[in-house]
Short mmCIF file of C-alpha atoms in Angstrom, two decimals:
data_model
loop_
_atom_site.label_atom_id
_atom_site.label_comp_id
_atom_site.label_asym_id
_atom_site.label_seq_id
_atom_site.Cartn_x
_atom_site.Cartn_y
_atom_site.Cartn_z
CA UNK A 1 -61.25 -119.78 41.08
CA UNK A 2 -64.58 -118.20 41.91
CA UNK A 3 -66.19 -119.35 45.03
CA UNK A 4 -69.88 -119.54 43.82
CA UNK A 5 -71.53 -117.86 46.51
CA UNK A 6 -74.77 -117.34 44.58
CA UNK A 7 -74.85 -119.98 42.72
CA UNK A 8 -74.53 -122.68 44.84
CA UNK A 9 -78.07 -122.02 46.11
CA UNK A 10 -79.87 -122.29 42.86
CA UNK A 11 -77.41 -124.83 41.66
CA UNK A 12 -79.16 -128.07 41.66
CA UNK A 13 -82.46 -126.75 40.40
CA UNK A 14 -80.70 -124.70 37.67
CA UNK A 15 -79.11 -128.35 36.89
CA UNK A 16 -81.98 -130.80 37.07
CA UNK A 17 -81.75 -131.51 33.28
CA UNK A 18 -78.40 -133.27 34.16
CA UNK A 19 -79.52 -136.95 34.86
CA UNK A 20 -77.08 -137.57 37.32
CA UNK A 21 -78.76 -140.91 38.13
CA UNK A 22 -77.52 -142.48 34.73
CA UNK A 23 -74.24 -140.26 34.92
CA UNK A 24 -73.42 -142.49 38.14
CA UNK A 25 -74.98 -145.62 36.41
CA UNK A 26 -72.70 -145.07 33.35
CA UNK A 27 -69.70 -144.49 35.24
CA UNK A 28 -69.96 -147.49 37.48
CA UNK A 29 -70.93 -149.34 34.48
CA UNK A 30 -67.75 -147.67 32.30
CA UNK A 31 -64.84 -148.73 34.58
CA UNK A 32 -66.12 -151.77 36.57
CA UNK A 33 -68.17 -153.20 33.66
CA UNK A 34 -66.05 -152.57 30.35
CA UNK A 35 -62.91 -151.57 31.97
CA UNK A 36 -62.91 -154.53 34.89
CA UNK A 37 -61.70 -151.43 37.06
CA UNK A 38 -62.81 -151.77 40.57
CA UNK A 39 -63.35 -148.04 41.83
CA UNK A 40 -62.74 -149.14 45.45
CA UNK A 41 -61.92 -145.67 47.48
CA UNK A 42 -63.37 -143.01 44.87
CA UNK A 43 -62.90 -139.07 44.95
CA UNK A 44 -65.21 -136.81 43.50
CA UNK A 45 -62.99 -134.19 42.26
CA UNK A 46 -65.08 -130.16 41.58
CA UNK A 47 -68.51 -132.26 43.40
CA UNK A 48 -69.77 -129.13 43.37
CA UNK A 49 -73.24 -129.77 46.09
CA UNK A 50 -72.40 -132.99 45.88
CA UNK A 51 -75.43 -134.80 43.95
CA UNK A 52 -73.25 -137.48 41.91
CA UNK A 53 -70.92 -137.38 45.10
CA UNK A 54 -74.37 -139.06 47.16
CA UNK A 55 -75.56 -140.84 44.35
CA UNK A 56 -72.64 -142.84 44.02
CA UNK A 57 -72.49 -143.46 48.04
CA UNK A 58 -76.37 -145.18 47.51
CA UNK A 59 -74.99 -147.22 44.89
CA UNK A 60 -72.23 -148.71 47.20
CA UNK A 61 -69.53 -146.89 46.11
CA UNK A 62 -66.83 -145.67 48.75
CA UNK A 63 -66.61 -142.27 47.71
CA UNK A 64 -65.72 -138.45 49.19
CA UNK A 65 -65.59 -135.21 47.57
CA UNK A 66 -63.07 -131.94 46.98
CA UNK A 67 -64.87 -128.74 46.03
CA UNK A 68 -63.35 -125.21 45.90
CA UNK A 69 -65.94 -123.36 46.87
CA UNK A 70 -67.34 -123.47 50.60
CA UNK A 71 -70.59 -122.25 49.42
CA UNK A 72 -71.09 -125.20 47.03
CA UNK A 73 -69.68 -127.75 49.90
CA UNK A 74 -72.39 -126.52 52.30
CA UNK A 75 -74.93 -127.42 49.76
CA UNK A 76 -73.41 -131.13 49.25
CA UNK A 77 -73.21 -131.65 53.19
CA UNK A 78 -76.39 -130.59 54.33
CA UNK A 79 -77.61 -132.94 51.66
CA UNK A 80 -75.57 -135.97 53.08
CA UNK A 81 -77.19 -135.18 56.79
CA UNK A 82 -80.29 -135.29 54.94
CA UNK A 83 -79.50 -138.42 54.07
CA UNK A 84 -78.15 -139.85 56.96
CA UNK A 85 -74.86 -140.15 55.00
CA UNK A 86 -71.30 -139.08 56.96
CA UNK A 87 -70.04 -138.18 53.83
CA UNK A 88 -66.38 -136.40 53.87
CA UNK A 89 -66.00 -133.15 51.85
CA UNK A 90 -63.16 -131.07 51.62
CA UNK A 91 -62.61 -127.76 50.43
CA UNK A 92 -59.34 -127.81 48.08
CA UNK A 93 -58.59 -126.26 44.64
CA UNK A 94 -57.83 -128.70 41.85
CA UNK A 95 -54.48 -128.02 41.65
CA UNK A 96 -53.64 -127.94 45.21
CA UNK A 97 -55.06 -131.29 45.89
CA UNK A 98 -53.59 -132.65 49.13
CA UNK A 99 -55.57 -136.05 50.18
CA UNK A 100 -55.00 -137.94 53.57
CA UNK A 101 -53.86 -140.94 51.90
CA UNK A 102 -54.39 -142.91 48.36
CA UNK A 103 -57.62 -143.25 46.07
CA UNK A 104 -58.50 -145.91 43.73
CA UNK A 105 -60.31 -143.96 41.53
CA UNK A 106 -61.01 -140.15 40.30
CA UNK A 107 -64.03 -138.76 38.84
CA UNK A 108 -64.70 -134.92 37.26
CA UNK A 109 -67.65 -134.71 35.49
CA UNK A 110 -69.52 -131.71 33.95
CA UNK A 111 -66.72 -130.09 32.43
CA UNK A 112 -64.83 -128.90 35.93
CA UNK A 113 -61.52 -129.02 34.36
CA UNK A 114 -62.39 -126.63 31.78
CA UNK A 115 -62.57 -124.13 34.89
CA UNK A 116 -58.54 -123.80 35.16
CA UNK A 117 -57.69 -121.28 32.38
CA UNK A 118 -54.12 -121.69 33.03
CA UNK A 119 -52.39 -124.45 31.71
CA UNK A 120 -49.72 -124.89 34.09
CA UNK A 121 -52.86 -124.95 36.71
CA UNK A 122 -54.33 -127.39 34.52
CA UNK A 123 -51.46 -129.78 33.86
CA UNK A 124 -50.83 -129.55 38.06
CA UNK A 125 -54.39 -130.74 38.96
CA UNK A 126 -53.75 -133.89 36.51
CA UNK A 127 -50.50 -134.29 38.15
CA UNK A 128 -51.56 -133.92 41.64
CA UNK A 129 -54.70 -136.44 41.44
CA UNK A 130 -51.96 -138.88 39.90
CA UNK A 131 -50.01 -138.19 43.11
CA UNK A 132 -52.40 -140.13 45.12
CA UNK A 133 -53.67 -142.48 42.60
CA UNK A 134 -52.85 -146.18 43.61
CA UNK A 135 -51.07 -148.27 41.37
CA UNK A 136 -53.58 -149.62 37.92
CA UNK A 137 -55.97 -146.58 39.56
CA UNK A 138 -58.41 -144.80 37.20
CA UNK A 139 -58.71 -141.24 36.70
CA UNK A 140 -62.25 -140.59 34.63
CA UNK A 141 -63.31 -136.96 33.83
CA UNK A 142 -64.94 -135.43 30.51
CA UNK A 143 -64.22 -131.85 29.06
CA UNK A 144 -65.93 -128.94 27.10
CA UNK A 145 -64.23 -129.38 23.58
CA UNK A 146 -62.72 -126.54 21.48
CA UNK A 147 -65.56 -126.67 19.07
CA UNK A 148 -68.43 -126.14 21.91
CA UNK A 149 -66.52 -122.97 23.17
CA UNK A 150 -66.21 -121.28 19.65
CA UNK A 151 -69.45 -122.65 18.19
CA UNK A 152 -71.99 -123.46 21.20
CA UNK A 153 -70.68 -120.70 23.80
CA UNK A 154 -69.02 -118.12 21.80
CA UNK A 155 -71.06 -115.39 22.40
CA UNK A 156 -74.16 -116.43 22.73
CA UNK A 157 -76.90 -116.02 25.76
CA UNK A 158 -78.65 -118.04 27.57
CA UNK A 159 -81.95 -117.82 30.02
CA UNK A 160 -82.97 -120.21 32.56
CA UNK A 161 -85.94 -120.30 34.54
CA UNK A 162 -88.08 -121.64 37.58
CA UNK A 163 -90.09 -121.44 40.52
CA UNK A 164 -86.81 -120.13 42.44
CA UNK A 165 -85.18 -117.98 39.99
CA UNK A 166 -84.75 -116.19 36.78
CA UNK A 167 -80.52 -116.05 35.34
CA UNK A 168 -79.65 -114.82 32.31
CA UNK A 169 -75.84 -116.80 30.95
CA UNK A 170 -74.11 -114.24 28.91
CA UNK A 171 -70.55 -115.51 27.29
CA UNK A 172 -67.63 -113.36 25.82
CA UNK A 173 -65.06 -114.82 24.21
CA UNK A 174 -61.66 -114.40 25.06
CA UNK A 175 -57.97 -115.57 24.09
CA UNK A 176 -56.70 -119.02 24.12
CA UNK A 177 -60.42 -120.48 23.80
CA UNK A 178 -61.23 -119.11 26.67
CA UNK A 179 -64.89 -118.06 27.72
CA UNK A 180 -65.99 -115.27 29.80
CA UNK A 181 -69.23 -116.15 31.50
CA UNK A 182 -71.68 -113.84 33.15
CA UNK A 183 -74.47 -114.98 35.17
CA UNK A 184 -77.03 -112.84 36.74
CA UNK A 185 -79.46 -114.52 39.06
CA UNK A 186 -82.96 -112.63 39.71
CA UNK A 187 -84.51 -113.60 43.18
CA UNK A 188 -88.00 -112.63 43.63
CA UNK A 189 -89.23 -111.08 47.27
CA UNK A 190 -92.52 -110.69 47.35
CA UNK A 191 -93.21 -108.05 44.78
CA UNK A 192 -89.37 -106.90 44.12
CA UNK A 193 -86.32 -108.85 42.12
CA UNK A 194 -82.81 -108.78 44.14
CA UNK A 195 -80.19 -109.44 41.64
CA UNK A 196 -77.12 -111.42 42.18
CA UNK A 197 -74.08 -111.73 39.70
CA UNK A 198 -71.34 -114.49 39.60
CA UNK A 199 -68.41 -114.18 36.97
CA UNK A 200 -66.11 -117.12 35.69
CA UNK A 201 -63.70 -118.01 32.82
CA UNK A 202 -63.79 -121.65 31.34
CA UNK A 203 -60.76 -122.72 28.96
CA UNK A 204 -61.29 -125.59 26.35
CA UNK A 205 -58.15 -127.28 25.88
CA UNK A 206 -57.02 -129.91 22.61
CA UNK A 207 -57.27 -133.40 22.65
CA UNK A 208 -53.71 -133.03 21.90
CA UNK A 209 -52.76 -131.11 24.72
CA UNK A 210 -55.09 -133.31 27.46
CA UNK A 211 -52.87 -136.49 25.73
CA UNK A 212 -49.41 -134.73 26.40
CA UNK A 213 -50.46 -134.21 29.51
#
């Protein structure tokens, strides 16, 4: 899986339509509320810099979380210091999960799944989070649907922009409802543009297939 270099530093602001404040309010809400689900000992599985990782921490919530990418991990702990949080994050694949001990609960959130193209890959992340999952655990994550990657993404383009940078989302797609997603960041220095590129493949995946699973 790609590591993100460039995009972990425009990340958050890229991101700041997400409302992670009522994601972490509806999740805590979802499984201890409706579910009676106590998320005692929580992993944030693909935390990316870590915002809903922190967010849950201020809301009590005993929680740590596994990136893939370094760059994106950097982001989350300098953001924790900032904090004054001693936040854990480790830098693991999905599918290569390998915790110190058991978890309570799992989230994945913003369609992180839907970054293993391979199914195999995809099936072992389930199967490894389940490895650690206490007994009546909960494992909560949400997924790009087959309809968003031939109707929303297909091939359409996409331009984002702020005070830090300019990036232009390009999707192909591919096989298998797969999509194949440029992005090119534009950095401004003084009077010049530096470009940076990042390439990744997303994979939407049936309802019926998640179920087997």
């Amino acid at each position: 899986m790609p590591s993100y270099e460039f995009f972990a530093q425009f990340y958050d602001s890229l991101t700041d339509n997400v409302e992670y404040e009522q994601r972490a309010d509806y999740i805590i809400n979802l499984l201890e509320e409706k579910h009676n689900h106590q998320m005692g000992l929580t992993l944030d599985l693909a935390c990316g810099t870590g915002t809903l990782t922190l967010l849950l921490k201020e809301k009590g919530i005993d929680v740590f979380g596994v990136d893939g990418s370094c760059d994106m991990l950097s982001v989350a702990q300098q953001k924790s210091f900032e904090k004054g949080f001693n936040t854990l994050f480790l830098c693991q694949q999905m599918d290569k999960l390998d915790l110190y001990g058991t978890i309570d609960t799992c989230v994945c959130t913003l369609d992180s799944l839907n970054h293993i193209v391979d199914e195999k890959e995809f099936e072992k992340a389930i199967e490894r989070v389940s490895v650690f999952m206490n007994k009546d655990g909960c494992f909560l994550f949400d997924l790009n649907t087959v309809y968003k990657h031939r109707e929303v993404l297909s091939d359409n383009s996409f331009v984002f922009e702020n005070d830090e940078v300019f990036c232009v989302w390009q999707n192909t797609p591919a096989d298998n409802d797969i999509v194949e997603i440029d992005l090119d960041f534009f950095v401004r220095y003084n009077d010049t543009y530096k470009r940076y590129s990042e390439f990744f493949r997303e994979r939407a995946y049936s309802l019926e297939l998640v179920k087997k699973t």
